[in-house]
CSV table of C-alpha atoms in Angstrom, one decimal:
chain,number,residue,atom,x,y,z
T,211,MET,CA,93.9,69.0,39.9
T,212,SER,CA,92.4,66.2,41.3
T,213,GLN,CA,94.7,63.3,41.2
T,214,LEU,CA,98.2,63.7,43.6
T,215,PRO,CA,101.8,61.8,41.6
T,216,PRO,CA,102.1,58.5,42.4
T,217,LEU,CA,104.0,57.7,45.7
T,218,SER,CA,107.1,55.7,47.3
T,219,LEU,CA,109.7,55.5,49.4
T,220,TYR,CA,113.5,55.6,50.1
T,221,ILE,CA,115.0,53.9,52.6
T,222,HIS,CA,118.8,54.9,53.1
T,223,VAL,CA,121.2,52.5,55.3
T,224,PRO,CA,124.5,54.3,55.1
T,225,TRP,CA,127.0,51.4,56.2
T,226,CYS,CA,129.1,49.5,54.4
T,227,VAL,CA,132.4,47.7,54.7
T,228,ARG,CA,134.0,49.6,52.7
T,229,LYS,CA,134.2,53.2,51.0
T,230,CYS,CA,134.7,52.6,47.5
T,231,PRO,CA,137.5,55.1,46.0
T,232,TYR,CA,135.0,56.7,43.4
T,233,CYS,CA,132.1,56.6,46.0
T,234,ASP,CA,130.0,59.5,46.8
T,235,PHE,CA,127.1,58.4,48.4
T,236,ASN,CA,126.1,58.6,51.6
T,237,SER,CA,128.2,55.5,53.0
T,238,HIS,CA,130.1,55.0,56.7
T,239,GLN,CA,132.2,52.5,57.0
T,240,ALA,CA,130.4,50.2,59.1
T,241,ASP,CA,133.0,48.9,61.8
T,242,ARG,CA,133.4,52.3,63.3
T,243,PHE,CA,130.0,52.8,64.1
T,244,GLU,CA,129.8,48.7,65.4
T,245,GLU,CA,130.1,48.1,69.6
T,246,HIS,CA,130.7,44.7,70.4
T,247,GLY,CA,130.9,43.7,66.2
T,248,LYS,CA,127.6,45.1,65.5
T,249,LEU,CA,125.8,48.2,64.4
T,250,PRO,CA,123.0,49.7,66.8
T,251,GLU,CA,120.2,47.5,64.3
T,252,GLN,CA,117.5,48.6,66.5
T,253,ALA,CA,118.1,51.8,67.3
T,254,TYR,CA,118.6,52.7,63.4
T,255,LEU,CA,115.2,50.7,63.1
T,256,ASP,CA,113.1,52.8,65.3
T,257,GLN,CA,114.7,55.8,63.9
T,258,LEU,CA,113.4,55.2,60.5
T,259,ILE,CA,110.2,54.8,62.2
T,260,ALA,CA,110.0,57.7,64.1
T,261,ASP,CA,111.3,59.9,60.5
T,262,LEU,CA,108.6,58.6,58.7
T,263,GLU,CA,106.1,59.7,61.8
T,264,VAL,CA,107.4,63.0,60.7
T,265,ASP,CA,106.4,63.5,57.0
T,266,LEU,CA,103.3,60.7,57.7
T,267,PRO,CA,100.5,63.5,57.7
T,268,PHE,CA,102.4,65.4,54.3
T,269,VAL,CA,100.7,62.3,52.5
T,270,ALA,CA,98.0,60.9,54.1
T,271,GLY,CA,97.4,57.7,53.7
T,272,ARG,CA,98.5,58.0,49.9
T,273,PRO,CA,99.5,54.7,48.2
T,274,ILE,CA,102.5,53.4,48.0
T,275,GLN,CA,103.2,52.0,44.5
T,276,THR,CA,107.1,51.0,45.2
T,277,ALA,CA,110.1,50.7,47.5
T,278,PHE,CA,114.3,51.1,47.9
T,279,ILE,CA,116.5,50.5,49.9
T,280,GLY,CA,119.3,52.4,48.9
T,281,GLY,CA,122.8,53.1,50.7
T,282,GLY,CA,125.7,52.1,51.9
T,283,THR,CA,125.1,48.4,51.8
T,284,PRO,CA,121.6,48.0,52.8
T,285,SER,CA,122.5,43.5,52.4
T,286,LEU,CA,125.2,44.5,55.8
T,287,MET,CA,121.7,44.1,57.4
T,288,SER,CA,120.6,40.9,58.9
T,289,ALA,CA,117.3,40.1,58.2
T,290,ASP,CA,115.1,40.1,61.0
T,291,PHE,CA,116.1,43.4,60.6
T,292,TYR,CA,114.0,43.7,58.3
T,293,TYR,CA,111.3,41.8,59.0
T,294,GLN,CA,111.3,44.5,61.9
T,295,LEU,CA,111.1,47.2,59.6
T,296,PHE,CA,108.7,45.9,57.4
T,297,GLU,CA,106.7,44.7,59.9
T,298,ARG,CA,106.0,48.5,61.0
T,299,LEU,CA,106.5,50.0,58.1
T,300,ARG,CA,103.1,47.7,57.2
T,301,GLY,CA,101.0,49.1,60.3
T,302,LYS,CA,101.8,52.2,59.0
T,303,LEU,CA,101.4,52.6,55.7
T,304,ASN,CA,99.3,52.0,53.2
T,305,TRP,CA,101.3,49.6,50.3
T,306,VAL,CA,99.3,48.9,46.7
T,307,ASP,CA,99.4,45.3,45.9
T,308,HIS,CA,102.4,43.2,44.6
T,309,ALA,CA,104.8,46.7,45.5
T,310,GLU,CA,107.6,46.9,44.1
T,311,ILE,CA,110.4,46.9,47.0
T,312,THR,CA,114.1,46.2,45.9
T,313,MET,CA,117.4,46.1,48.1
T,314,GLU,CA,121.5,46.5,47.0
T,315,ALA,CA,123.1,43.7,47.6
T,316,ASN,CA,126.4,43.6,47.2
T,317,PRO,CA,127.8,39.7,46.0
T,318,GLY,CA,129.8,39.0,49.1
T,319,THR,CA,129.3,35.5,50.6
T,320,PHE,CA,127.9,36.7,54.0
T,321,GLU,CA,125.5,38.3,52.2
T,322,GLN,CA,124.8,36.1,49.9
T,323,ASP,CA,123.5,33.9,52.5
T,324,LYS,CA,120.9,36.8,54.5
T,325,PHE,CA,119.2,36.3,50.7
T,326,ALA,CA,116.4,34.1,51.7
T,327,HIS,CA,115.3,35.6,54.1
T,328,PHE,CA,115.0,39.1,52.5
T,329,ARG,CA,113.0,37.3,50.2
T,330,GLN,CA,111.2,36.0,52.9
T,331,ALA,CA,110.8,40.1,54.6
T,332,GLY,CA,108.7,41.2,51.1
T,333,ILE,CA,111.9,42.2,49.2
T,334,ASN,CA,110.9,40.9,46.1
T,335,ARG,CA,113.7,43.5,43.6
T,336,LEU,CA,117.9,43.1,44.4
T,337,SER,CA,120.1,45.1,42.4
T,338,ILE,CA,123.9,43.5,43.8
T,339,GLY,CA,126.2,45.5,42.6
T,340,ILE,CA,129.5,44.0,40.7
T,341,GLN,CA,130.8,46.7,38.4
T,342,SER,CA,133.1,43.8,37.0
T,343,PHE,CA,134.0,40.7,37.4
T,344,GLN,CA,137.5,41.4,36.7
T,345,PRO,CA,140.2,40.8,39.3
T,346,ASN,CA,142.0,44.5,38.7
T,347,LEU,CA,139.0,46.6,38.8
T,348,LEU,CA,137.8,45.4,40.9
T,349,LYS,CA,140.7,45.3,43.6
T,350,THR,CA,141.4,49.0,40.7
T,351,LEU,CA,137.3,49.9,42.3
T,352,GLY,CA,137.9,48.6,46.1
T,353,ARG,CA,135.5,46.7,46.1
T,354,ILE,CA,135.6,43.1,48.2
T,355,HIS,CA,134.1,40.7,46.0
T,356,ASN,CA,135.4,38.8,43.4
T,357,ARG,CA,134.6,37.1,40.1
T,358,ASP,CA,133.2,33.6,41.3
T,359,GLU,CA,131.3,35.7,44.2
T,360,ALA,CA,129.7,37.9,41.1
T,361,ILE,CA,127.9,34.8,39.6
T,362,ALA,CA,127.5,32.7,43.1
T,363,ALA,CA,125.5,36.2,44.4
T,364,VAL,CA,122.9,35.4,40.5
T,365,ASP,CA,122.5,31.9,41.4
T,366,LYS,CA,121.8,32.2,45.3
T,367,SER,CA,119.4,35.0,44.0
T,368,ARG,CA,116.9,33.1,42.2
T,369,LEU,CA,117.6,30.6,44.7
T,370,ALA,CA,116.4,33.0,47.4
T,371,GLY,CA,113.4,33.3,44.3
T,372,PHE,CA,114.0,36.1,43.1
T,373,ASP,CA,113.3,36.8,39.7
T,374,ASN,CA,113.1,40.3,39.6
T,375,ILE,CA,117.3,41.7,39.4
T,376,ASN,CA,119.2,43.8,38.7
T,377,LEU,CA,123.0,43.8,38.0
T,378,ASP,CA,124.7,47.7,38.9
T,379,LEU,CA,128.1,46.6,36.3
T,380,MET,CA,130.6,50.2,34.9
T,381,HIS,CA,132.3,50.9,32.2
T,382,GLY,CA,134.8,53.2,31.4
T,383,LEU,CA,137.3,52.5,34.2
T,384,PRO,CA,141.2,53.1,34.7
T,385,ASP,CA,142.9,51.6,31.5
T,386,GLN,CA,139.9,49.9,30.4
T,387,SER,CA,139.6,48.7,26.7
T,388,VAL,CA,136.4,47.8,24.3
T,389,GLU,CA,137.5,44.2,24.5
T,390,MET,CA,137.0,44.7,28.5
T,391,ALA,CA,134.3,46.0,29.0
T,392,LEU,CA,132.7,44.3,25.9
T,393,ASP,CA,134.0,40.7,27.5
T,394,ASP,CA,132.2,42.3,31.4
T,395,LEU,CA,129.2,43.3,29.8
T,396,LYS,CA,128.9,39.8,28.2
T,397,LEU,CA,129.1,37.2,31.3
T,398,ALA,CA,126.2,40.1,33.4
T,399,ILE,CA,124.0,39.6,29.8
T,400,GLU,CA,124.9,35.3,30.5
T,401,LEU,CA,123.2,35.6,33.9
T,402,ASN,CA,120.5,36.5,32.4
T,403,PRO,CA,119.2,39.2,34.8
T,404,GLU,CA,115.8,41.3,33.8
T,405,HIS,CA,117.7,44.7,34.7
T,406,LEU,CA,121.5,45.8,33.8
T,407,SER,CA,122.3,49.4,34.9
T,408,TRP,CA,125.6,50.5,32.5
T,409,TYR,CA,127.3,53.5,33.2
T,410,GLN,CA,130.3,55.2,33.5
T,411,LEU,CA,132.6,56.3,35.4
T,412,THR,CA,132.8,59.8,36.8
T,413,ILE,CA,135.2,61.6,39.1
T,414,GLU,CA,133.1,63.2,41.7
T,415,PRO,CA,134.5,65.8,43.6
T,416,ASN,CA,135.2,64.4,47.0
T,417,THR,CA,136.2,61.4,46.9
T,418,GLU,CA,139.6,59.5,46.5
T,419,PHE,CA,139.3,59.0,42.8
T,420,TYR,CA,139.1,62.8,43.2
T,421,ARG,CA,141.6,63.7,44.4
T,422,ARG,CA,143.4,60.9,42.6
T,423,PRO,CA,142.5,61.0,40.2
T,424,PRO,CA,143.4,57.6,37.8
T,425,ALA,CA,143.7,56.9,34.1
T,426,LEU,CA,140.3,57.1,32.9
T,427,PRO,CA,140.1,56.1,28.7
T,428,GLU,CA,140.5,58.8,25.8
T,429,ASP,CA,137.6,59.8,24.5
T,430,ASN,CA,137.2,58.2,21.3
T,431,THR,CA,137.1,54.7,24.6
T,432,LEU,CA,135.0,55.7,25.4
T,433,TRP,CA,132.4,56.3,22.4
T,434,ASN,CA,133.4,54.0,20.9
T,435,ILE,CA,133.1,51.6,24.6
T,436,GLN,CA,129.4,53.3,24.9
T,437,ASP,CA,128.2,52.4,21.2
T,438,ALA,CA,129.2,48.6,20.7
T,439,GLY,CA,128.0,48.3,24.2
T,440,LEU,CA,124.4,49.5,24.0
T,441,GLU,CA,124.2,47.8,20.5
T,442,LEU,CA,125.0,44.8,22.0
T,443,LEU,CA,122.7,44.8,25.2
T,444,GLU,CA,119.8,45.2,22.1
T,445,GLN,CA,121.2,42.6,20.3
T,446,HIS,CA,120.5,40.6,23.5
T,447,GLY,CA,116.3,41.8,24.2
T,448,TYR,CA,117.9,44.5,27.4
T,449,SER,CA,116.1,48.0,25.6
T,450,GLN,CA,117.6,51.5,27.1
T,451,TYR,CA,114.1,52.9,28.2
T,452,GLU,CA,117.2,55.4,30.7
T,453,ILE,CA,120.9,57.5,30.4
T,454,SER,CA,122.0,54.6,32.8
T,455,ALA,CA,119.3,51.5,32.4
T,456,ASN,CA,118.7,48.6,30.0
T,457,ALA,CA,115.2,46.0,30.7
T,458,LYS,CA,114.2,43.7,29.3
T,459,LEU,CA,110.4,43.6,27.9
T,460,GLY,CA,108.2,45.2,31.2
T,461,ARG,CA,111.3,44.4,33.2
T,462,GLN,CA,111.8,48.7,33.8
T,463,ALA,CA,112.6,49.1,37.6
T,464,GLN,CA,109.8,51.1,38.4
T,465,HIS,CA,110.8,52.3,41.3
T,466,ASN,CA,113.1,54.3,38.9
T,467,LEU,CA,110.3,54.9,36.4
T,468,ASN,CA,108.3,56.6,39.4
T,469,TYR,CA,111.3,58.7,40.5
T,470,TRP,CA,112.3,60.2,36.5
T,471,ARG,CA,108.3,60.9,36.1
T,472,PHE,CA,108.6,63.2,38.4
T,473,GLY,CA,106.6,61.6,41.3
T,474,ASP,CA,106.7,61.4,44.3
T,475,TYR,CA,109.0,60.0,47.5
T,476,LEU,CA,108.8,59.8,51.2
T,477,GLY,CA,112.7,59.3,52.3
T,478,ILE,CA,114.0,58.4,55.6
T,479,GLY,CA,117.9,57.2,56.4
T,480,ALA,CA,121.4,59.4,56.9
T,481,GLY,CA,121.2,62.0,53.4
T,482,ALA,CA,117.8,60.3,52.0
T,483,HIS,CA,115.8,62.9,50.3
T,484,GLY,CA,112.2,63.4,49.3
T,485,LYS,CA,109.7,65.2,47.2
T,486,ILE,CA,106.3,65.0,48.5
T,487,THR,CA,102.9,67.5,46.9
T,488,LEU,CA,100.6,68.1,48.8
T,489,LYS,CA,96.8,69.0,47.8
T,490,ASN,CA,96.8,72.7,48.2
T,491,GLY,CA,99.9,72.9,45.0
T,492,GLU,CA,103.1,73.3,46.7
T,493,ILE,CA,105.7,70.4,46.1
T,494,PHE,CA,108.9,70.4,49.0
T,495,ARG,CA,112.3,68.1,49.1
T,496,THR,CA,113.3,66.4,52.1
T,497,ARG,CA,116.5,65.9,53.1
T,498,LYS,CA,118.2,64.8,56.3
T,499,THR,CA,120.5,64.8,57.8
T,500,ARG,CA,123.7,62.2,56.7
T,501,HIS,CA,126.0,61.6,59.4
T,502,PRO,CA,124.6,58.6,60.6
T,503,ASN,CA,125.6,59.5,64.7
T,504,HIS,CA,123.5,62.7,64.4
T,505,TYR,CA,120.3,60.9,62.9
T,506,LEU,CA,120.4,58.8,65.6
T,507,ASN,CA,121.1,61.2,68.4
T,508,ASN,CA,118.5,63.9,67.2
T,509,LEU,CA,114.4,63.8,67.5
T,510,PRO,CA,113.3,63.2,64.2
T,511,GLU,CA,112.0,66.4,63.7
T,512,ALA,CA,115.3,68.3,64.4
T,513,LEU,CA,116.5,65.6,61.1
T,514,SER,CA,114.6,66.9,57.6
T,515,ILE,CA,115.0,69.8,56.2
T,516,LYS,CA,112.4,71.2,53.7
T,517,ASP,CA,112.7,72.8,50.4
T,518,ALA,CA,109.8,74.3,48.4
T,519,ILE,CA,110.2,74.0,44.5
T,520,ALA,CA,109.3,77.9,43.6
T,521,PRO,CA,106.1,77.3,40.7
T,522,GLU,CA,108.6,78.8,38.4
T,523,ASP,CA,111.5,76.9,38.8
T,524,LEU,CA,109.1,73.5,37.7
T,525,PRO,CA,109.4,73.0,34.5
T,526,LEU,CA,113.3,72.4,34.8
T,527,GLU,CA,112.4,70.0,37.4
T,528,PHE,CA,110.6,68.3,35.5
T,529,MET,CA,112.0,68.5,32.2
T,530,MET,CA,115.5,67.7,33.2
T,531,ASN,CA,113.9,64.4,35.0
T,532,ARG,CA,110.9,63.1,32.2
T,533,LEU,CA,113.8,63.4,29.3
T,534,ARG,CA,116.4,61.3,31.6
T,535,LEU,CA,113.3,58.7,30.4
T,536,PHE,CA,114.3,58.3,26.0
T,537,GLU,CA,110.3,57.7,26.3
T,538,ASP,CA,107.1,59.3,25.0
T,539,PHE,CA,104.9,61.2,27.2
T,540,ALA,CA,101.9,63.1,27.4
T,541,LEU,CA,102.7,66.9,27.8
T,542,LYS,CA,99.4,66.5,29.2
T,543,ASP,CA,101.3,64.7,31.7
T,544,TYR,CA,102.5,67.6,33.6
T,545,GLU,CA,99.5,68.5,35.1
T,546,THR,CA,99.3,64.8,37.1
T,547,TYR,CA,103.6,65.4,38.3
T,548,ALA,CA,104.1,68.8,38.7
T,549,TYR,CA,99.8,69.7,40.2
T,550,ARG,CA,98.7,72.5,38.4
T,551,ALA,CA,98.2,73.0,34.6
T,552,VAL,CA,100.3,73.4,31.5
T,553,PRO,CA,102.2,77.0,31.9
T,554,LYS,CA,102.4,78.3,28.6
T,555,GLU,CA,106.3,79.0,28.8
T,556,ILE,CA,106.6,75.5,28.2
T,557,PHE,CA,104.8,75.5,25.2
T,558,ASP,CA,106.5,78.3,24.1
T,559,ALA,CA,110.0,76.2,24.4
T,560,CYS,CA,108.9,72.8,23.4
T,561,GLU,CA,107.7,74.9,20.2
T,562,GLN,CA,111.3,76.4,20.1
T,563,ALA,CA,112.6,73.0,20.5
T,564,VAL,CA,110.7,71.8,17.1
T,565,GLN,CA,112.0,74.2,15.5
T,566,GLN,CA,115.8,73.3,16.3
T,567,GLN,CA,114.9,69.7,15.2
T,568,LEU,CA,114.9,68.2,18.8
T,569,LEU,CA,111.6,67.3,19.5
T,570,ASP,CA,109.0,65.3,16.8
T,571,PRO,CA,106.9,67.5,15.6
T,572,ASN,CA,104.6,64.8,14.1
T,573,ALA,CA,104.7,63.5,17.5
T,574,TRP,CA,104.1,67.1,19.1
T,575,GLN,CA,101.2,68.2,17.0
T,576,LYS,CA,99.2,65.5,18.7
T,577,GLY,CA,100.4,66.8,22.0
T,578,ILE,CA,103.2,63.7,23.0
T,579,ILE,CA,106.6,65.2,23.8
T,580,SER,CA,109.2,63.3,21.2
T,581,THR,CA,113.4,63.7,21.7
T,582,THR,CA,115.0,63.1,18.2
T,583,SER,CA,118.3,61.7,17.5
T,584,LYS,CA,119.4,64.9,17.5
T,585,GLY,CA,117.8,65.8,20.9
T,586,LYS,CA,119.0,63.4,22.1
T,587,LEU,CA,122.7,64.4,21.7
T,588,PHE,CA,122.4,67.3,21.9
T,589,LEU,CA,120.2,66.9,25.9
T,590,ASN,CA,122.0,70.0,28.0
T,591,GLU,CA,120.4,72.0,24.6
T,592,LEU,CA,116.5,71.3,25.1
T,593,LEU,CA,116.7,71.3,28.5
T,594,GLU,CA,118.3,74.8,28.8
T,595,LEU,CA,115.2,75.4,26.7
T,596,PHE,CA,113.2,75.5,29.3
T,597,LEU,CA,115.4,77.2,32.0
T,598,ASP,CA,115.9,80.5,29.7
T,599,GLU,CA,111.5,80.4,29.6
């Protein structure tokens, strides 16, 4: 193999104003870490760069295609933090021209006032975590913004110069009807974002909702919400390209695409994960220590755990990612993204999937993997074919 997979960068900011009851991400309430009313921004910035320097030898000058700043709530940090961060990142990394750089942001007024500065720092895409526009559901979800602030956040992001915006919206919320879910979705569509992440609430371990489960809609209601919502999105030009993501034509999240296509990504920050391919064919995942204090108070080389992906596990790993995307792809993509020749096991599994009507036979004859409607509906059964091999 001569060409390594595309490379992205993930940056994790672990602090938020308040932990939401459904959230299982690595986030920590900010006021417990503040000194004199401020987060340890400079210390965290320095540690991010030191963290990056440990992983830099593995990527040997490869250009960064996309970057994503997640959390937590990254928009809690000051504009100066991001000016400094990207100035230092530009000195350490090669970047492609016009790289997509996304930041997750809360729609609260405090964060909105910084949008223009974030844009000037080099961030060119915002992902705004709205979740719902309805006061009762926002309260249930533990969100600290209201409907008007959510709408204003989109307006302010436009005024700040952002022409690439994602809105995060949830459905299947406690006691939510089909009409309530569609009302949320209709308002989000009216705000005219380029991208909509529309996904069902799931109850995850180690969350407040797991310890005290709320009353969720029945399965029939969930199915009707999903069916009607996807139809509404398609009617307004938001095509589903991934299980929980819809976008206008040509506005898919490039960072998401690289991730689900099994591309590489550096992960820095407390709790960040990464995936790196070496020229010798080794592929490994990295994960950084989760607690902010532990992250800040240890040498960078003590922060990272590296787990090699065994060659025999690659077919399943690759397909678990690629089949999340609703796009056809060439079987030869495996050679680029898994950085090795396509093994016979994948051919055999695809043949079985065609026989079971999970993959399109006409596309398969041309070396293209195209999931049928049945394959999308029974995705776990399709993936099991690669697990069995």
